[in-house]
PDB file of C-alpha atoms in Angstrom:
ATOM      1  CA  MET Q  20       0.000   0.000   0.000  1.00 64.00           C
ATOM      2  CA  ASN Q  21       1.496   3.286  -1.113  1.00 84.00           C
ATOM      3  CA  LYS Q  22       1.751   6.251   1.183  1.00 94.00           C
ATOM      4  CA  ILE Q  23      -0.323   9.251   0.208  1.00 97.00           C
ATOM      5  CA  LYS Q  24       1.868  12.109  -1.003  1.00 97.00           C
ATOM      6  CA  PHE Q  25       0.638  15.704  -0.801  1.00 97.00           C
ATOM      7  CA  ALA Q  26       2.051  16.658  -4.205  1.00 97.00           C
ATOM      8  CA  ASP Q  27       0.171  13.848  -5.957  1.00 97.00           C
ATOM      9  CA  TYR Q  28      -3.299  15.302  -5.270  1.00 97.00           C
ATOM     10  CA  ASN Q  29      -5.237  18.367  -6.333  1.00 97.00           C
ATOM     11  CA  GLU Q  30      -8.403  19.881  -4.912  1.00 98.00           C
ATOM     12  CA  GLY Q  31     -11.412  18.469  -6.747  1.00 98.00           C
ATOM     13  CA  GLN Q  32      -9.698  15.177  -7.513  1.00 98.00           C
ATOM     14  CA  ASP Q  33     -11.660  11.973  -6.927  1.00 98.00           C
ATOM     15  CA  ILE Q  34     -10.420   9.096  -4.803  1.00 98.00           C
ATOM     16  CA  PRO Q  35     -11.174   5.565  -6.056  1.00 98.00           C
ATOM     17  CA  GLU Q  36     -14.787   4.477  -5.575  1.00 98.00           C
ATOM     18  CA  LEU Q  37     -16.077   1.256  -4.051  1.00 98.00           C
ATOM     19  CA  ARG Q  38     -19.326  -0.560  -4.861  1.00 98.00           C
ATOM     20  CA  VAL Q  39     -20.790  -3.082  -2.432  1.00 98.00           C
ATOM     21  CA  GLY Q  40     -24.001  -5.011  -2.743  1.00 94.00           C
ATOM     22  CA  PRO Q  41     -26.741  -5.710  -2.986  1.00 98.00           C
ATOM     23  CA  ILE Q  42     -26.756  -5.770   0.823  1.00 98.00           C
ATOM     24  CA  LYS Q  43     -28.212  -9.047   2.072  1.00 98.00           C
ATOM     25  CA  GLN Q  44     -29.916  -9.690   5.400  1.00 98.00           C
ATOM     26  CA  MET Q  45     -27.119 -12.185   6.082  1.00 97.00           C
ATOM     27  CA  ASP Q  46     -24.553  -9.360   5.784  1.00 98.00           C
ATOM     28  CA  LEU Q  47     -26.382  -7.546   8.591  1.00 98.00           C
ATOM     29  CA  VAL Q  48     -26.497 -10.702  10.718  1.00 97.00           C
ATOM     30  CA  ARG Q  49     -22.748 -11.137  10.281  1.00 98.00           C
ATOM     31  CA  TYR Q  50     -22.132  -7.475  11.045  1.00 98.00           C
ATOM     32  CA  ALA Q  51     -24.321  -7.689  14.150  1.00 97.00           C
ATOM     33  CA  GLY Q  52     -22.264 -10.606  15.446  1.00 96.00           C
ATOM     34  CA  ALA Q  53     -18.934  -9.034  14.604  1.00 97.00           C
ATOM     35  CA  SER Q  54     -19.730  -5.602  16.043  1.00 97.00           C
ATOM     36  CA  GLY Q  55     -21.942  -6.756  18.894  1.00 95.00           C
ATOM     37  CA  ASP Q  56     -24.787  -4.429  17.861  1.00 93.00           C
ATOM     38  CA  PHE Q  57     -27.802  -6.724  18.180  1.00 92.00           C
ATOM     39  CA  ASN Q  58     -30.452  -3.997  18.036  1.00 90.00           C
ATOM     40  CA  PRO Q  59     -33.335  -6.045  16.532  1.00 92.00           C
ATOM     41  CA  ILE Q  60     -34.270  -3.278  14.062  1.00 93.00           C
ATOM     42  CA  HIS Q  61     -31.366  -4.711  12.008  1.00 95.00           C
ATOM     43  CA  ASN Q  62     -32.219  -8.397  12.149  1.00 96.00           C
ATOM     44  CA  ASP Q  63     -35.896  -8.914  13.075  1.00 96.00           C
ATOM     45  CA  VAL Q  64     -38.426  -7.850  10.417  1.00 96.00           C
ATOM     46  CA  GLU Q  65     -41.429  -8.037  12.743  1.00 96.00           C
ATOM     47  CA  PHE Q  66     -39.681  -5.975  15.397  1.00 94.00           C
ATOM     48  CA  ALA Q  67     -38.517  -3.422  12.810  1.00 94.00           C
ATOM     49  CA  LYS Q  68     -42.089  -3.027  11.518  1.00 94.00           C
ATOM     50  CA  SER Q  69     -43.416  -2.662  15.056  1.00 92.00           C
ATOM     51  CA  ALA Q  70     -40.887   0.153  15.493  1.00 87.00           C
ATOM     52  CA  GLY Q  71     -42.435   1.917  12.497  1.00 88.00           C
ATOM     53  CA  LEU Q  72     -39.750   1.015   9.967  1.00 90.00           C
ATOM     54  CA  PRO Q  73     -40.369  -0.428   6.481  1.00 92.00           C
ATOM     55  CA  GLY Q  74     -38.452  -3.564   7.486  1.00 95.00           C
ATOM     56  CA  THR Q  75     -34.968  -4.253   8.780  1.00 97.00           C
ATOM     57  CA  ILE Q  76     -32.454  -1.498   8.085  1.00 96.00           C
ATOM     58  CA  ALA Q  77     -28.680  -1.727   7.820  1.00 97.00           C
ATOM     59  CA  HIS Q  78     -26.608  -0.678  10.807  1.00 97.00           C
ATOM     60  CA  GLY Q  79     -25.377   2.839  10.055  1.00 96.00           C
ATOM     61  CA  MET Q  80     -22.038   1.599  11.344  1.00 97.00           C
ATOM     62  CA  TYR Q  81     -22.023  -1.193   8.739  1.00 98.00           C
ATOM     63  CA  ILE Q  82     -22.211   1.450   6.007  1.00 98.00           C
ATOM     64  CA  MET Q  83     -19.503   3.481   7.785  1.00 98.00           C
ATOM     65  CA  ALA Q  84     -17.342   0.345   7.956  1.00 98.00           C
ATOM     66  CA  LEU Q  85     -17.740  -0.144   4.187  1.00 98.00           C
ATOM     67  CA  MET Q  86     -16.821   3.509   3.698  1.00 98.00           C
ATOM     68  CA  GLY Q  87     -13.757   2.819   5.840  1.00 98.00           C
ATOM     69  CA  ARG Q  88     -12.856   0.033   3.399  1.00 98.00           C
ATOM     70  CA  GLN Q  89     -13.029   2.520   0.543  1.00 98.00           C
ATOM     71  CA  VAL Q  90     -10.804   4.906   2.511  1.00 98.00           C
ATOM     72  CA  THR Q  91      -8.046   2.436   3.334  1.00 98.00           C
ATOM     73  CA  ASN Q  92      -8.141   0.878  -0.140  1.00 97.00           C
ATOM     74  CA  TRP Q  93      -6.711   4.288  -0.983  1.00 97.00           C
ATOM     75  CA  ALA Q  94      -4.839   5.573   2.103  1.00 97.00           C
ATOM     76  CA  PRO Q  95      -2.884   3.624   4.740  1.00 96.00           C
ATOM     77  CA  PRO Q  96      -4.884   3.614   8.014  1.00 97.00           C
ATOM     78  CA  THR Q  97      -2.013   5.218   9.930  1.00 95.00           C
ATOM     79  CA  GLN Q  98      -2.298   8.304   7.679  1.00 97.00           C
ATOM     80  CA  VAL Q  99      -5.976   8.728   8.564  1.00 98.00           C
ATOM     81  CA  LYS Q 100      -6.290  11.337  11.334  1.00 98.00           C
ATOM     82  CA  PHE Q 101     -10.044  11.982  11.294  1.00 98.00           C
ATOM     83  CA  PHE Q 102     -13.020  10.066   9.896  1.00 98.00           C
ATOM     84  CA  GLY Q 103     -16.531  11.255  10.616  1.00 98.00           C
ATOM     85  CA  VAL Q 104     -19.931  10.586   9.086  1.00 98.00           C
ATOM     86  CA  LYS Q 105     -23.478  11.868   9.193  1.00 98.00           C
ATOM     87  CA  PHE Q 106     -26.262   9.395   8.537  1.00 97.00           C
ATOM     88  CA  LYS Q 107     -28.741  10.908   6.072  1.00 96.00           C
ATOM     89  CA  GLY Q 108     -30.995   8.016   5.200  1.00 95.00           C
ATOM     90  CA  MET Q 109     -31.653   4.387   6.002  1.00 95.00           C
ATOM     91  CA  SER Q 110     -29.876   1.754   3.929  1.00 96.00           C
ATOM     92  CA  LEU Q 111     -32.047  -1.264   3.253  1.00 96.00           C
ATOM     93  CA  PRO Q 112     -31.352  -4.883   2.341  1.00 97.00           C
ATOM     94  CA  GLY Q 113     -31.420  -5.169  -1.452  1.00 97.00           C
ATOM     95  CA  GLU Q 114     -29.684  -1.867  -2.035  1.00 98.00           C
ATOM     96  CA  THR Q 115     -26.281  -1.619  -3.692  1.00 98.00           C
ATOM     97  CA  MET Q 116     -24.076   1.032  -2.158  1.00 98.00           C
ATOM     98  CA  VAL Q 117     -21.666   3.219  -4.092  1.00 98.00           C
ATOM     99  CA  PHE Q 118     -18.890   4.951  -2.128  1.00 98.00           C
ATOM    100  CA  THR Q 119     -17.245   7.983  -3.694  1.00 98.00           C
ATOM    101  CA  GLY Q 120     -14.882  10.670  -2.442  1.00 98.00           C
ATOM    102  CA  LYS Q 121     -13.279  13.904  -3.519  1.00 98.00           C
ATOM    103  CA  ILE Q 122     -10.347  15.987  -2.277  1.00 98.00           C
ATOM    104  CA  LYS Q 123     -12.139  19.034  -0.902  1.00 98.00           C
ATOM    105  CA  LYS Q 124      -9.137  20.980   0.330  1.00 98.00           C
ATOM    106  CA  LYS Q 125      -5.377  20.758   0.690  1.00 98.00           C
ATOM    107  CA  LYS Q 126      -3.870  22.620   3.608  1.00 97.00           C
ATOM    108  CA  GLU Q 127      -0.717  22.841   5.697  1.00 97.00           C
ATOM    109  CA  GLU Q 128      -1.245  23.165   9.426  1.00 95.00           C
ATOM    110  CA  ASN Q 129       1.445  23.096  12.132  1.00 93.00           C
ATOM    111  CA  GLY Q 130       3.822  21.564   9.615  1.00 95.00           C
ATOM    112  CA  ASP Q 131       1.356  18.803   8.669  1.00 97.00           C
ATOM    113  CA  LYS Q 132       0.295  18.400   5.060  1.00 98.00           C
ATOM    114  CA  LEU Q 133      -3.403  17.593   5.181  1.00 98.00           C
ATOM    115  CA  LEU Q 134      -5.835  16.383   2.560  1.00 98.00           C
ATOM    116  CA  MET Q 135      -9.452  17.063   3.492  1.00 98.00           C
ATOM    117  CA  VAL Q 136     -11.709  14.612   1.673  1.00 98.00           C
ATOM    118  CA  SER Q 137     -15.492  14.585   1.389  1.00 98.00           C
ATOM    119  CA  LEU Q 138     -17.071  11.146   1.168  1.00 98.00           C
ATOM    120  CA  THR Q 139     -20.501   9.986   0.055  1.00 98.00           C
ATOM    121  CA  ALA Q 140     -22.327   6.678   0.255  1.00 98.00           C
ATOM    122  CA  ALA Q 141     -25.351   6.517  -2.027  1.00 98.00           C
ATOM    123  CA  ASN Q 142     -27.466   3.698  -3.396  1.00 98.00           C
ATOM    124  CA  ASP Q 143     -27.177   2.981  -7.120  1.00 95.00           C
ATOM    125  CA  LYS Q 144     -30.108   5.355  -7.770  1.00 97.00           C
ATOM    126  CA  GLY Q 145     -27.995   8.169  -6.325  1.00 97.00           C
ATOM    127  CA  GLU Q 146     -29.932   8.563  -3.060  1.00 98.00           C
ATOM    128  CA  VAL Q 147     -27.379   9.701  -0.469  1.00 98.00           C
ATOM    129  CA  LYS Q 148     -27.356   7.613   2.714  1.00 98.00           C
ATOM    130  CA  VAL Q 149     -24.174   8.724   4.450  1.00 98.00           C
ATOM    131  CA  SER Q 150     -21.887  11.719   4.007  1.00 98.00           C
ATOM    132  CA  GLY Q 151     -18.424  11.700   5.480  1.00 98.00           C
ATOM    133  CA  ASP Q 152     -15.371  13.822   6.144  1.00 98.00           C
ATOM    134  CA  LEU Q 153     -11.861  12.486   6.174  1.00 98.00           C
ATOM    135  CA  THR Q 154      -8.522  14.027   7.044  1.00 98.00           C
ATOM    136  CA  VAL Q 155      -5.424  12.318   5.695  1.00 98.00           C
ATOM    137  CA  LYS Q 156      -1.972  13.372   6.834  1.00 98.00           C
ATOM    138  CA  ALA Q 157       0.024  13.250   3.612  1.00 98.00           C
ATOM    139  CA  GLU Q 158       3.771  13.067   3.111  1.00 96.00           C
TER     140      GLU Q 158
ATOM    141  CA  MET V  10     -38.703   4.907  31.670  1.00 58.00           C
ATOM    142  CA  ALA V  11     -37.216   8.234  32.728  1.00 67.00           C
ATOM    143  CA  GLU V  12     -38.003  11.191  30.490  1.00 80.00           C
ATOM    144  CA  LEU V  13     -35.112  12.552  28.444  1.00 88.00           C
ATOM    145  CA  SER V  14     -33.764  15.847  29.780  1.00 89.00           C
ATOM    146  CA  LYS V  15     -30.627  17.951  29.714  1.00 92.00           C
ATOM    147  CA  ASP V  16     -29.926  16.722  33.252  1.00 92.00           C
ATOM    148  CA  ILE V  17     -28.077  13.726  31.829  1.00 94.00           C
ATOM    149  CA  VAL V  18     -25.311  15.912  30.310  1.00 96.00           C
ATOM    150  CA  GLY V  19     -22.128  14.871  32.089  1.00 96.00           C
ATOM    151  CA  ARG V  20     -23.467  11.407  32.981  1.00 95.00           C
ATOM    152  CA  LYS V  21     -20.881   8.709  32.428  1.00 95.00           C
ATOM    153  CA  MET V  22     -21.302   5.045  31.761  1.00 94.00           C
ATOM    154  CA  GLU V  23     -19.088   2.832  33.904  1.00 95.00           C
ATOM    155  CA  PRO V  24     -15.517   2.555  32.615  1.00 95.00           C
ATOM    156  CA  PHE V  25     -14.747  -0.760  30.924  1.00 96.00           C
ATOM    157  CA  THR V  26     -11.925  -2.436  29.062  1.00 97.00           C
ATOM    158  CA  PHE V  27     -11.728  -4.387  25.835  1.00 97.00           C
ATOM    159  CA  THR V  28      -8.789  -6.529  24.794  1.00 97.00           C
ATOM    160  CA  VAL V  29      -8.230  -6.529  21.048  1.00 98.00           C
ATOM    161  CA  GLU V  30      -8.048 -10.164  19.945  1.00 97.00           C
ATOM    162  CA  ARG V  31      -6.908 -11.209  16.495  1.00 97.00           C
ATOM    163  CA  GLY V  32      -9.855 -13.578  15.978  1.00 97.00           C
ATOM    164  CA  LYS V  33     -12.406 -10.907  16.869  1.00 97.00           C
ATOM    165  CA  VAL V  34     -10.782  -8.462  14.450  1.00 98.00           C
ATOM    166  CA  LYS V  35     -10.796 -11.121  11.722  1.00 98.00           C
ATOM    167  CA  GLU V  36     -14.506 -11.778  12.288  1.00 98.00           C
ATOM    168  CA  PHE V  37     -15.137  -8.047  11.830  1.00 98.00           C
ATOM    169  CA  LEU V  38     -12.950  -7.880   8.700  1.00 98.00           C
ATOM    170  CA  ASN V  39     -14.844 -10.794   7.196  1.00 98.00           C
ATOM    171  CA  ALA V  40     -18.214  -9.255   8.082  1.00 98.00           C
ATOM    172  CA  ILE V  41     -17.369  -6.056   6.205  1.00 98.00           C
ATOM    173  CA  GLY V  42     -15.674  -7.843   3.294  1.00 98.00           C
ATOM    174  CA  GLU V  43     -12.266  -6.318   4.008  1.00 98.00           C
ATOM    175  CA  THR V  44      -9.556  -8.296   2.191  1.00 97.00           C
ATOM    176  CA  ASN V  45      -6.622  -5.854   2.371  1.00 97.00           C
ATOM    177  CA  ALA V  46      -3.660  -8.017   3.482  1.00 97.00           C
ATOM    178  CA  ILE V  47      -2.307  -5.485   6.000  1.00 97.00           C
ATOM    179  CA  TYR V  48      -5.319  -6.219   8.222  1.00 98.00           C
ATOM    180  CA  HIS V  49      -5.079 -10.011   7.953  1.00 98.00           C
ATOM    181  CA  ASP V  50      -1.431 -10.928   7.679  1.00 97.00           C
ATOM    182  CA  VAL V  51       1.216  -9.854  10.199  1.00 97.00           C
ATOM    183  CA  ASN V  52       4.000 -10.268   7.638  1.00 97.00           C
ATOM    184  CA  ALA V  53       2.197  -8.138   5.064  1.00 96.00           C
ATOM    185  CA  ALA V  54       1.535  -5.510   7.751  1.00 97.00           C
ATOM    186  CA  LYS V  55       5.177  -5.450   8.828  1.00 96.00           C
ATOM    187  CA  ALA V  56       6.345  -5.271   5.209  1.00 95.00           C
ATOM    188  CA  ALA V  57       4.113  -2.195   4.831  1.00 93.00           C
ATOM    189  CA  GLY V  58       5.691  -0.554   7.873  1.00 93.00           C
ATOM    190  CA  TYR V  59       3.198  -1.384  10.639  1.00 95.00           C
ATOM    191  CA  ALA V  60       4.190  -2.823  14.011  1.00 96.00           C
ATOM    192  CA  ASP V  61       1.429  -5.456  13.586  1.00 98.00           C
ATOM    193  CA  THR V  62      -1.921  -5.748  11.778  1.00 98.00           C
ATOM    194  CA  PRO V  63      -3.799  -2.480  12.393  1.00 98.00           C
ATOM    195  CA  ILE V  64      -7.486  -2.587  13.342  1.00 98.00           C
ATOM    196  CA  PRO V  65      -9.876  -1.335  10.628  1.00 98.00           C
ATOM    197  CA  LEU V  66     -11.079   2.274  10.966  1.00 98.00           C
ATOM    198  CA  THR V  67     -14.380   1.500  12.701  1.00 98.00           C
ATOM    199  CA  PHE V  68     -13.524  -1.615  14.740  1.00 98.00           C
ATOM    200  CA  GLN V  69     -13.721   0.366  17.997  1.00 97.00           C
ATOM    201  CA  THR V  70     -17.507   0.230  17.696  1.00 96.00           C
ATOM    202  CA  ALA V  71     -17.127  -3.358  18.919  1.00 96.00           C
ATOM    203  CA  PHE V  72     -15.315  -2.179  22.081  1.00 95.00           C
ATOM    204  CA  THR V  73     -18.528  -0.732  23.456  1.00 91.00           C
ATOM    205  CA  PHE V  74     -20.955  -3.402  22.275  1.00 92.00           C
ATOM    206  CA  TRP V  75     -18.757  -6.322  23.336  1.00 92.00           C
ATOM    207  CA  GLY V  76     -16.904  -4.653  26.213  1.00 91.00           C
ATOM    208  CA  TYR V  77     -19.969  -3.075  27.798  1.00 91.00           C
ATOM    209  CA  GLY V  78     -22.566  -5.463  26.383  1.00 88.00           C
ATOM    210  CA  ASP V  79     -26.291  -5.232  27.047  1.00 89.00           C
ATOM    211  CA  LYS V  80     -25.597  -2.706  29.789  1.00 92.00           C
ATOM    212  CA  PHE V  81     -25.146  -0.192  26.949  1.00 92.00           C
ATOM    213  CA  TRP V  82     -28.825  -0.521  26.059  1.00 90.00           C
ATOM    214  CA  SER V  83     -30.064  -0.580  29.654  1.00 92.00           C
ATOM    215  CA  ASP V  84     -27.987   2.530  30.413  1.00 94.00           C
ATOM    216  CA  LEU V  85     -29.565   4.326  27.448  1.00 93.00           C
ATOM    217  CA  ASP V  86     -32.933   3.270  28.819  1.00 92.00           C
ATOM    218  CA  SER V  87     -32.064   4.665  32.250  1.00 92.00           C
ATOM    219  CA  PHE V  88     -30.984   7.935  30.570  1.00 92.00           C
ATOM    220  CA  GLY V  89     -34.533   8.274  29.198  1.00 91.00           C
ATOM    221  CA  ILE V  90     -33.663   7.219  25.634  1.00 92.00           C
ATOM    222  CA  ASP V  91     -36.291   5.096  23.856  1.00 88.00           C
ATOM    223  CA  THR V  92     -33.930   2.617  22.187  1.00 85.00           C
ATOM    224  CA  LYS V  93     -36.705   1.326  19.920  1.00 82.00           C
ATOM    225  CA  ARG V  94     -36.951   4.767  18.315  1.00 85.00           C
ATOM    226  CA  LEU V  95     -33.253   5.528  18.284  1.00 88.00           C
ATOM    227  CA  LEU V  96     -31.471   6.304  15.034  1.00 89.00           C
ATOM    228  CA  HIS V  97     -27.777   6.935  14.627  1.00 93.00           C
ATOM    229  CA  MET V  98     -27.111  10.433  13.341  1.00 96.00           C
ATOM    230  CA  LYS V  99     -23.376  11.069  13.573  1.00 98.00           C
ATOM    231  CA  GLU V 100     -20.181   9.164  14.301  1.00 98.00           C
ATOM    232  CA  GLU V 101     -16.728  10.786  14.347  1.00 98.00           C
ATOM    233  CA  TYR V 102     -13.286   9.418  15.105  1.00 98.00           C
ATOM    234  CA  THR V 103     -10.078  11.309  15.789  1.00 98.00           C
ATOM    235  CA  TYR V 104      -7.171   8.873  15.555  1.00 98.00           C
ATOM    236  CA  LEU V 105      -4.229   9.698  17.821  1.00 98.00           C
ATOM    237  CA  GLU V 106      -2.349   6.400  18.175  1.00 97.00           C
ATOM    238  CA  PRO V 107      -2.697   3.094  16.296  1.00 96.00           C
ATOM    239  CA  ILE V 108      -4.247   0.092  18.081  1.00 97.00           C
ATOM    240  CA  TYR V 109      -2.826  -3.386  17.483  1.00 98.00           C
ATOM    241  CA  PRO V 110      -3.955  -6.867  18.596  1.00 98.00           C
ATOM    242  CA  GLY V 111      -3.090  -7.675  22.195  1.00 97.00           C
ATOM    243  CA  THR V 112      -3.834  -4.163  23.418  1.00 97.00           C
ATOM    244  CA  THR V 113      -6.251  -3.750  26.310  1.00 98.00           C
ATOM    245  CA  VAL V 114      -8.168  -0.566  25.654  1.00 98.00           C
ATOM    246  CA  SER V 115      -9.799   1.423  28.446  1.00 97.00           C
ATOM    247  CA  CYS V 116     -13.108   2.946  27.418  1.00 96.00           C
ATOM    248  CA  GLN V 117     -15.302   5.647  28.867  1.00 93.00           C
ATOM    249  CA  VAL V 118     -18.613   6.869  27.471  1.00 95.00           C
ATOM    250  CA  GLU V 119     -20.003  10.247  28.556  1.00 96.00           C
ATOM    251  CA  VAL V 120     -23.077  12.263  27.587  1.00 97.00           C
ATOM    252  CA  ILE V 121     -21.867  15.666  26.356  1.00 97.00           C
ATOM    253  CA  ASP V 122     -24.981  17.204  24.811  1.00 97.00           C
ATOM    254  CA  VAL V 123     -28.756  16.819  24.838  1.00 96.00           C
ATOM    255  CA  LYS V 124     -31.247  18.641  22.663  1.00 94.00           C
ATOM    256  CA  VAL V 125     -34.898  18.253  23.597  1.00 92.00           C
ATOM    257  CA  GLY V 126     -37.425  19.418  21.035  1.00 88.00           C
ATOM    258  CA  LYS V 127     -39.361  18.151  18.037  1.00 85.00           C
ATOM    259  CA  MET V 128     -36.535  15.655  17.589  1.00 87.00           C
ATOM    260  CA  ASN V 129     -34.605  14.682  20.703  1.00 92.00           C
ATOM    261  CA  MET V 130     -30.869  14.320  20.215  1.00 95.00           C
ATOM    262  CA  VAL V 131     -28.125  13.022  22.481  1.00 97.00           C
ATOM    263  CA  THR V 132     -24.378  13.305  21.848  1.00 98.00           C
ATOM    264  CA  PHE V 133     -21.836  11.037  23.535  1.00 97.00           C
ATOM    265  CA  LYS V 134     -18.075  11.255  23.745  1.00 97.00           C
ATOM    266  CA  ASN V 135     -16.162   7.984  23.881  1.00 96.00           C
ATOM    267  CA  THR V 136     -12.510   7.993  24.851  1.00 96.00           C
ATOM    268  CA  TYR V 137     -10.373   4.957  24.077  1.00 97.00           C
ATOM    269  CA  SER V 138      -7.059   4.957  25.920  1.00 98.00           C
ATOM    270  CA  ASP V 139      -4.398   2.712  27.443  1.00 97.00           C
ATOM    271  CA  GLY V 140      -5.701   3.682  30.887  1.00 95.00           C
ATOM    272  CA  LYS V 141      -2.435   5.462  31.663  1.00 96.00           C
ATOM    273  CA  GLY V 142      -3.036   8.696  29.812  1.00 94.00           C
ATOM    274  CA  LYS V 143      -2.289   7.689  26.223  1.00 97.00           C
ATOM    275  CA  ILE V 144      -5.391   8.214  24.117  1.00 98.00           C
ATOM    276  CA  PHE V 145      -5.763   6.039  21.026  1.00 98.00           C
ATOM    277  CA  ILE V 146      -9.046   7.360  19.637  1.00 98.00           C
ATOM    278  CA  GLU V 147     -11.532  10.047  20.605  1.00 98.00           C
ATOM    279  CA  ALA V 148     -15.038   9.401  19.330  1.00 98.00           C
ATOM    280  CA  GLU V 149     -18.248  11.372  19.186  1.00 98.00           C
ATOM    281  CA  MET V 150     -21.590   9.714  18.548  1.00 97.00           C
ATOM    282  CA  ALA V 151     -24.925  11.447  18.156  1.00 97.00           C
ATOM    283  CA  ILE V 152     -28.291   9.740  18.120  1.00 96.00           C
ATOM    284  CA  VAL V 153     -31.756  11.024  17.393  1.00 94.00           C
ATOM    285  CA  ILE V 154     -34.932   9.624  18.899  1.00 92.00           C
ATOM    286  CA  ARG V 155     -37.753   9.505  16.357  1.00 83.00           C
ATOM    287  CA  PRO V 156     -40.980  10.935  17.729  1.00 80.00           C
ATOM    288  CA  GLU V 157     -44.032   8.617  17.756  1.00 71.00           C
ATOM    289  CA  GLY V 158     -45.582   8.342  14.311  1.00 62.00           C
ATOM    290  CA  MET V 159     -42.327   8.812  12.422  1.00 54.00           C
TER     291      MET V 159
END
C-alpha cells in the first residue's frame, strides 16, 4: 500500500470508488455478530415493523465500515487522522451502495500536510445515505 | 422509563476495558468484506511498515458493544432514551495512536450534549485509551430519537 503524497493530489480530484451489494440480510447478521450491535431493528423484520420502519435497516455503522474500506483501499490507516460521518438516510437490504470521495481541500497546518476529503455513500439510484469527512496526513 | 432531559449531560457510563483479539478483528474484517492483506497478515503488515496488523477504521464500535454489552442498552434506557426509536445520526473518530492486537483498551462513554425538542438528540463522547493517559481514539456519537408516528 502506497503512502499518500501531498504533491500527488489536487483539490477536486476523486479518490477511487467502491461498490458493495446488494446488501443481504445475512450481511447484517454477520455485522451484528462481529460488532456486537444486536439492536433487533437490524435483524428482526417483525420488530422493525413494530418500530415503524419499512423492514430491517442496515446498521449505520455497517455502512460506515464499508466507507472505511473505501478509505483504506486508498490511504494507509495510519495516515488517517479523522473520519466522521453523518447518517442521512436508512440503507435497506437489497440496495447496492456506491462509495465515492473527492479531495475538498489541501492545507498545511502546524507543519502537517493535510488532505481534506469529502465522502458519500449513495445507493445505485444516487440517493445519499451517508456523508463523510476524512482528514489524511500526507507526506 | 425516565423522560429525556438535559440533566443527563455529564453522565458517564461505567468505565470498561476491551482486549483486542486477532480472531475478533478477523470476524469483523470478514463481516465487512475487508480483504486488504495489512489487516489479515502480520507479515504483510510489517512489510508495509506497521508494528502489527492495524485494526480497521471503525472496529472500535465493537469495544462498546462487546466490552460493555447489554448494559449499553439498559444505560440508554435509564438515561430516558427510547432505544426502539433511536437512530444513529453522527459518528466521528479522531485517531491519535494506532491500536494493534493484544492491546487492552480502556473505554469511557459520557453524555456531552442533549437537545430536547421536536426531535430529541443526544451526543456522547467515547474515549479509548491505554488507561495510563495515552489516548488512542476520541469518538463522538450522536443519536436522534424519532418521535411517535415517524
